[in-house]
Tab-separated table of C-alpha atoms and ligand atoms in Angstrom:
chain	number	residue	atom	x	y	z
A	668	MET	CA	0.828	-23.789	2.143
A	669	PRO	CA	0.199	-20.248	3.397
A	670	ASP	CA	-2.579	-18.285	1.697
A	671	PHE	CA	-2.300	-14.755	0.324
A	672	PHE	CA	-4.552	-11.979	1.677
A	673	ALA	CA	-4.547	-8.285	0.766
A	674	LEU	CA	-5.307	-5.363	3.068
A	675	ILE	CA	-5.968	-1.872	1.736
A	676	PRO	CA	-5.692	1.015	4.205
A	677	ALA	CA	-8.256	3.561	2.978
A	678	ALA	CA	-8.935	5.654	6.054
A	679	GLY	CA	-6.818	8.708	5.201
A	680	SER	CA	-8.183	12.176	4.509
A	681	GLY	CA	-5.877	13.127	1.638
A	682	SER	CA	-4.747	16.422	3.168
A	683	ARG	CA	-2.044	17.032	0.547
A	684	MET	CA	-4.602	16.566	-2.209
A	685	GLY	CA	-6.603	19.411	-0.699
A	686	ASP	CA	-10.022	18.111	-1.763
A	687	GLU	CA	-12.919	17.753	0.639
A	688	LEU	CA	-13.470	14.207	-0.600
A	689	PRO	CA	-10.772	11.781	0.647
A	690	LYS	CA	-8.559	11.115	-2.387
A	691	GLN	CA	-9.285	7.362	-2.519
A	692	PHE	CA	-12.816	8.256	-3.650
A	693	LEU	CA	-11.914	10.952	-6.191
A	694	PRO	CA	-13.025	10.101	-9.745
A	695	LEU	CA	-10.302	8.534	-11.861
A	696	ALA	CA	-11.058	7.324	-15.383
A	697	GLY	CA	-14.755	7.430	-14.523
A	698	ARG	CA	-14.664	5.448	-11.290
A	699	PRO	CA	-13.589	6.104	-7.681
A	700	MET	CA	-9.812	5.721	-7.384
A	701	ILE	CA	-10.064	2.865	-4.911
A	702	SER	CA	-12.096	0.746	-7.336
A	703	HIS	CA	-9.027	0.552	-9.618
A	704	THR	CA	-6.919	-0.482	-6.606
A	705	LEU	CA	-9.473	-3.145	-5.712
A	706	ARG	CA	-9.618	-4.456	-9.266
A	707	SER	CA	-5.863	-4.988	-9.416
A	708	LEU	CA	-5.855	-7.089	-6.237
A	709	CYS	CA	-9.182	-8.903	-6.666
A	710	ALA	CA	-8.134	-9.980	-10.173
A	711	SER	CA	-5.348	-12.196	-8.836
A	712	PRO	CA	-6.632	-15.753	-8.312
A	713	ARG	CA	-3.862	-16.301	-5.745
A	714	ILE	CA	-5.309	-13.695	-3.360
A	715	SER	CA	-8.121	-15.312	-1.418
A	716	CYS	CA	-9.579	-12.226	0.202
A	717	VAL	CA	-9.152	-8.437	0.104
A	718	PHE	CA	-9.812	-6.346	3.241
A	719	VAL	CA	-10.556	-2.643	2.936
A	720	VAL	CA	-9.977	-0.527	6.040
A	721	LEU	CA	-12.265	2.521	6.139
A	722	ALA	CA	-12.441	5.378	8.643
A	723	PRO	CA	-15.180	4.715	11.218
A	724	ASN	CA	-16.873	7.954	10.102
A	725	ASP	CA	-16.548	7.235	6.359
A	726	GLY	CA	-19.518	8.654	4.524
A	727	GLU	CA	-18.525	7.866	0.963
A	728	TRP	CA	-18.004	4.123	0.571
A	729	MET	CA	-21.723	3.300	0.746
A	730	ARG	CA	-22.544	5.708	-2.086
A	731	HIS	CA	-20.972	3.373	-4.646
A	732	ASP	CA	-21.695	-0.087	-6.018
A	733	TRP	CA	-19.059	-2.654	-5.053
A	734	SER	CA	-20.948	-5.762	-6.166
A	735	GLU	CA	-18.328	-6.709	-8.773
A	736	PHE	CA	-16.012	-7.587	-5.862
A	737	SER	CA	-18.536	-9.534	-3.790
A	738	GLY	CA	-17.235	-12.824	-2.514
A	739	LYS	CA	-13.678	-11.511	-2.308
A	740	LEU	CA	-14.048	-8.223	-0.448
A	741	ILE	CA	-14.408	-7.677	3.307
A	742	VAL	CA	-15.006	-4.126	4.549
A	743	LEU	CA	-13.626	-3.198	7.971
A	744	GLU	CA	-14.591	0.147	9.491
A	745	CYS	CA	-11.744	0.425	11.957
A	746	GLY	CA	-9.281	2.957	10.501
A	747	GLY	CA	-7.091	4.859	12.958
A	748	ALA	CA	-5.359	8.222	13.223
A	749	THR	CA	-2.285	7.072	11.279
A	750	ARG	CA	-1.682	4.654	8.419
A	751	ALA	CA	0.100	2.272	10.801
A	752	GLU	CA	-2.887	2.320	13.175
A	753	SER	CA	-5.285	1.655	10.314
A	754	VAL	CA	-3.212	-1.327	9.178
A	755	LEU	CA	-2.879	-2.782	12.686
A	756	ASN	CA	-6.586	-2.307	13.476
A	757	GLY	CA	-7.420	-3.874	10.123
A	758	LEU	CA	-5.180	-6.880	10.747
A	759	LYS	CA	-6.790	-7.511	14.136
A	760	SER	CA	-10.321	-7.227	12.723
A	761	ALA	CA	-9.372	-9.444	9.777
A	762	ARG	CA	-8.635	-12.259	12.224
A	763	VAL	CA	-12.227	-12.133	13.438
A	764	ALA	CA	-13.757	-11.609	9.993
A	765	SER	CA	-11.916	-14.339	8.063
A	766	SER	CA	-9.914	-17.531	8.228
A	767	ILE	CA	-6.537	-15.725	8.126
A	768	SER	CA	-3.876	-17.433	10.236
A	769	ASP	CA	-0.404	-16.613	11.608
A	770	ASN	CA	1.596	-17.977	8.717
A	771	ASP	CA	-0.486	-16.491	5.888
A	772	TRP	CA	0.931	-13.701	3.755
A	773	VAL	CA	-0.642	-10.235	3.928
A	774	LEU	CA	-0.076	-7.803	1.073
A	775	VAL	CA	-0.667	-4.295	2.420
A	776	HIS	CA	-1.414	-1.935	-0.454
A	777	ASP	CA	-2.292	1.786	-0.378
A	778	ALA	CA	-5.744	2.679	-1.690
A	779	ALA	CA	-3.942	5.629	-3.276
A	780	ARG	CA	-1.898	3.400	-5.639
A	781	PRO	CA	-4.506	2.615	-8.301
A	782	CYS	CA	-2.057	1.702	-11.100
A	783	LEU	CA	-0.539	-1.505	-9.730
A	784	GLY	CA	0.225	-3.756	-12.691
A	785	LYS	CA	-0.495	-7.483	-12.838
A	786	ALA	CA	3.155	-8.267	-13.595
A	787	GLN	CA	4.448	-6.366	-10.526
A	788	LEU	CA	1.899	-7.998	-8.240
A	789	GLU	CA	2.634	-11.516	-9.479
A	790	LYS	CA	6.398	-10.902	-9.314
A	791	LEU	CA	6.148	-9.771	-5.680
A	792	MET	CA	4.288	-12.954	-4.704
A	793	ASP	CA	6.563	-15.214	-6.803
A	794	GLU	CA	9.811	-13.807	-5.445
A	795	LEU	CA	8.806	-13.662	-1.795
A	796	ALA	CA	6.706	-16.810	-1.429
A	797	ASP	CA	9.613	-18.678	0.203
A	798	ASP	CA	11.248	-15.695	1.885
A	799	GLU	CA	12.028	-15.736	5.595
A	800	VAL	CA	11.072	-12.105	6.160
A	801	GLY	CA	8.983	-10.779	3.253
A	802	GLY	CA	9.471	-7.526	1.398
A	803	LEU	CA	8.098	-4.804	-0.814
A	804	LEU	CA	7.962	-3.341	-4.289
A	805	ALA	CA	10.466	-0.511	-4.707
A	806	VAL	CA	12.269	1.559	-7.345
A	807	PRO	CA	15.923	2.664	-7.296
A	808	VAL	CA	16.169	6.460	-6.947
A	809	ALA	CA	16.786	7.986	-10.378
A	810	ASP	CA	17.097	11.709	-9.650
A	811	THR	CA	20.081	13.492	-8.112
A	812	LEU	CA	19.349	14.104	-4.438
A	813	LYS	CA	19.895	17.481	-2.763
A	814	ARG	CA	19.734	18.185	0.972
A	815	SER	CA	18.523	21.728	1.731
A	816	ASP	CA	18.982	24.213	4.534
A	817	THR	CA	15.965	25.976	6.023
A	818	ALA	CA	16.074	28.633	3.256
A	819	ASN	CA	15.831	25.993	0.503
A	820	ARG	CA	19.459	26.429	-0.528
A	821	VAL	CA	21.464	23.333	-1.303
A	822	GLU	CA	23.527	22.252	1.672
A	823	ARG	CA	24.940	19.255	-0.146
A	824	THR	CA	24.312	16.604	-2.773
A	825	GLU	CA	23.548	13.160	-1.364
A	826	SER	CA	24.635	9.947	-2.982
A	827	ARG	CA	21.746	7.981	-4.453
A	828	ASP	CA	23.796	4.784	-4.429
A	829	LYS	CA	21.672	1.920	-3.002
A	830	LEU	CA	18.729	4.228	-2.287
A	831	TRP	CA	15.250	2.998	-3.223
A	832	GLN	CA	11.774	4.486	-3.139
A	833	ALA	CA	9.434	2.203	-1.245
A	834	GLN	CA	6.088	1.373	-2.846
A	835	THR	CA	3.304	-1.013	-1.918
A	836	PRO	CA	2.223	-3.832	-1.820
A	837	GLN	CA	4.416	-4.753	1.127
A	838	MET	CA	4.140	-8.431	1.923
A	839	PHE	CA	4.729	-9.997	5.347
A	840	ARG	CA	3.455	-12.939	7.383
A	841	TYR	CA	0.317	-12.071	9.348
A	842	SER	CA	1.707	-12.690	12.842
A	843	LEU	CA	5.048	-10.996	12.159
A	844	LEU	CA	3.332	-7.843	10.893
A	845	VAL	CA	0.923	-7.716	13.841
A	846	GLU	CA	3.845	-8.111	16.248
A	847	ALA	CA	5.957	-5.478	14.478
A	848	LEU	CA	3.212	-2.846	14.303
A	849	GLY	CA	2.065	-3.647	17.851
A	850	ARG	CA	5.553	-3.288	19.323
A	851	THR	CA	6.549	-0.094	17.554
A	852	GLY	CA	3.136	1.532	17.526
A	853	GLY	CA	4.115	2.622	14.036
A	854	ILE	CA	5.282	5.959	15.428
A	855	GLY	CA	6.945	8.056	12.731
A	856	MET	CA	6.562	5.226	10.231
A	857	THR	CA	4.994	5.712	6.820
A	858	ASP	CA	5.166	2.098	5.709
A	859	ASP	CA	4.890	-1.443	7.048
A	860	ALA	CA	8.455	-2.462	6.277
A	861	SER	CA	9.766	0.166	8.748
A	862	ALA	CA	8.048	-1.693	11.593
A	863	ILE	CA	9.605	-4.982	10.457
A	864	GLU	CA	13.027	-3.273	10.223
A	865	ALA	CA	12.595	-2.009	13.792
A	866	LEU	CA	12.513	-5.675	14.885
A	867	GLY	CA	15.998	-6.046	13.367
A	868	LEU	CA	14.773	-7.865	10.236
A	869	ARG	CA	15.654	-6.947	6.662
A	870	PRO	CA	12.777	-6.938	4.157
A	871	ARG	CA	13.660	-7.706	0.542
A	872	LEU	CA	13.314	-5.058	-2.157
A	873	ILE	CA	11.566	-6.275	-5.300
A	874	LEU	CA	12.212	-4.142	-8.382
A	875	SER	CA	9.096	-2.310	-9.560
A	876	ASP	CA	8.653	0.745	-11.773
A	877	ALA	CA	7.325	4.291	-11.634
A	878	ARG	CA	3.890	3.397	-13.002
A	879	ASN	CA	2.865	2.188	-9.546
A	880	LEU	CA	2.799	5.780	-8.290
A	881	LYS	CA	1.077	6.997	-5.156
A	882	VAL	CA	-1.505	9.661	-5.891
A	883	THR	CA	-0.617	12.385	-3.401
A	884	TYR	CA	-0.965	15.810	-5.081
A	885	PRO	CA	-3.605	17.036	-7.589
A	886	ALA	CA	-1.173	16.729	-10.530
A	887	ASP	CA	-0.792	12.992	-9.808
A	888	LEU	CA	-4.424	12.391	-10.811
A	889	ALA	CA	-3.848	13.205	-14.482
A	890	LEU	CA	-0.714	11.069	-14.497
A	891	ALA	CA	-2.548	8.128	-12.926
A	892	GLU	CA	-5.307	8.415	-15.517
A	893	LEU	CA	-2.754	8.300	-18.334
A	894	ILE	CA	-1.067	5.246	-16.824
A	895	LEU	CA	-4.390	3.434	-16.323
A	896	GLY	CA	-5.154	3.963	-19.984
A	897	ASN	CA	-1.904	2.255	-20.928
A	898	LEU	CA	-1.619	-0.601	-18.435
B	704	CTP	N1	-4.309	5.853	5.437
B	704	CTP	C1	-5.137	5.190	6.348
B	704	CTP	N2	-5.324	5.726	7.600
B	704	CTP	C2	-4.731	6.887	7.944
B	704	CTP	C3	-3.877	7.556	7.026
B	704	CTP	C4	-3.678	6.999	5.771
B	704	CTP	O1	-5.695	4.145	6.035
B	704	CTP	N3	-4.973	7.383	9.163
B	704	CTP	C5	-4.178	5.293	4.073
B	704	CTP	C6	-4.611	6.267	2.991
B	704	CTP	O2	-6.039	6.223	2.812
B	704	CTP	C7	-3.821	5.814	1.787
B	704	CTP	C8	-2.570	5.161	2.389
B	704	CTP	O3	-2.821	5.013	3.780
B	704	CTP	O4	-4.485	4.849	1.019
B	704	CTP	C9	-1.322	5.995	2.125
B	704	CTP	O5	-1.396	7.215	2.843
B	704	CTP	P1	-1.283	8.671	2.198
B	704	CTP	O6	-0.970	8.605	0.759
B	704	CTP	O7	-0.438	9.483	3.104
B	704	CTP	O8	-2.837	9.175	2.272
B	704	CTP	P2	-3.454	10.268	3.221
B	704	CTP	O9	-2.891	10.127	4.596
B	704	CTP	O10	-4.929	10.172	3.053
B	704	CTP	O11	-2.948	11.623	2.537
B	704	CTP	P3	-2.198	12.851	3.259
B	704	CTP	O12	-0.981	12.281	3.935
B	704	CTP	O13	-1.895	13.795	2.134
B	704	CTP	O14	-3.195	13.414	4.247
B	705	MG	MG1	-0.781	10.411	4.990
């Protein structure tokens, strides 16, 4: 039986957040944001090991106490210039640092999604465990979609039929994900599934909900804190 591993890319700078501190370390409900992300993944007994991918010049990680995750956490300081690079570098280092093998599942999950619920995580693993390709958590688009011109005037309204917002975790077999990211270089891609799609494969969408938001802008912090208090 394949094992489940998780990999958390945490080498971004959080430019849209506009804080000097990379957003994954910003305080959220009294702890660094990434510690909530780690808790959600480390708490699952099905996940044997959680890799965190830091920027090589990270100066923040070591300022905090991570002992509650010892035994399950492996820190890799090999982040790259893009998310895709960080994930690919992390996957390659994980091979050296652990017993992960070709057929094992990897759940790639953004450090900046600290509100992942237990039910969503378990559902993703349950529904994809026998899948040929793998897939991701996602939410059907709820708002009406407008396409703009360069002056921010509505050019037209787009149909939202069959449109989904991709979240993480995104779950694929180790060797397939390494091949996909290696072949495409991840250029212009903001998630892992895009690289799999570029191979001609069709990842499955697993229904999630809006609580698993990605903290991107300052206003998202307050929202994340509210959600964490109600998970
Ligand atoms: N990430 C990474 N390596 C990069 C860029 C992003 O590991 N070179 C990680 C981030 O740390 C984050 C996740 O990928 O956990 C999702 O990326 P995003 O939300 O875009 O974070 P940032 O790139 O840090 O933010 P921004 O795009 O606003 O600069
Ligand atoms: Mg980014």
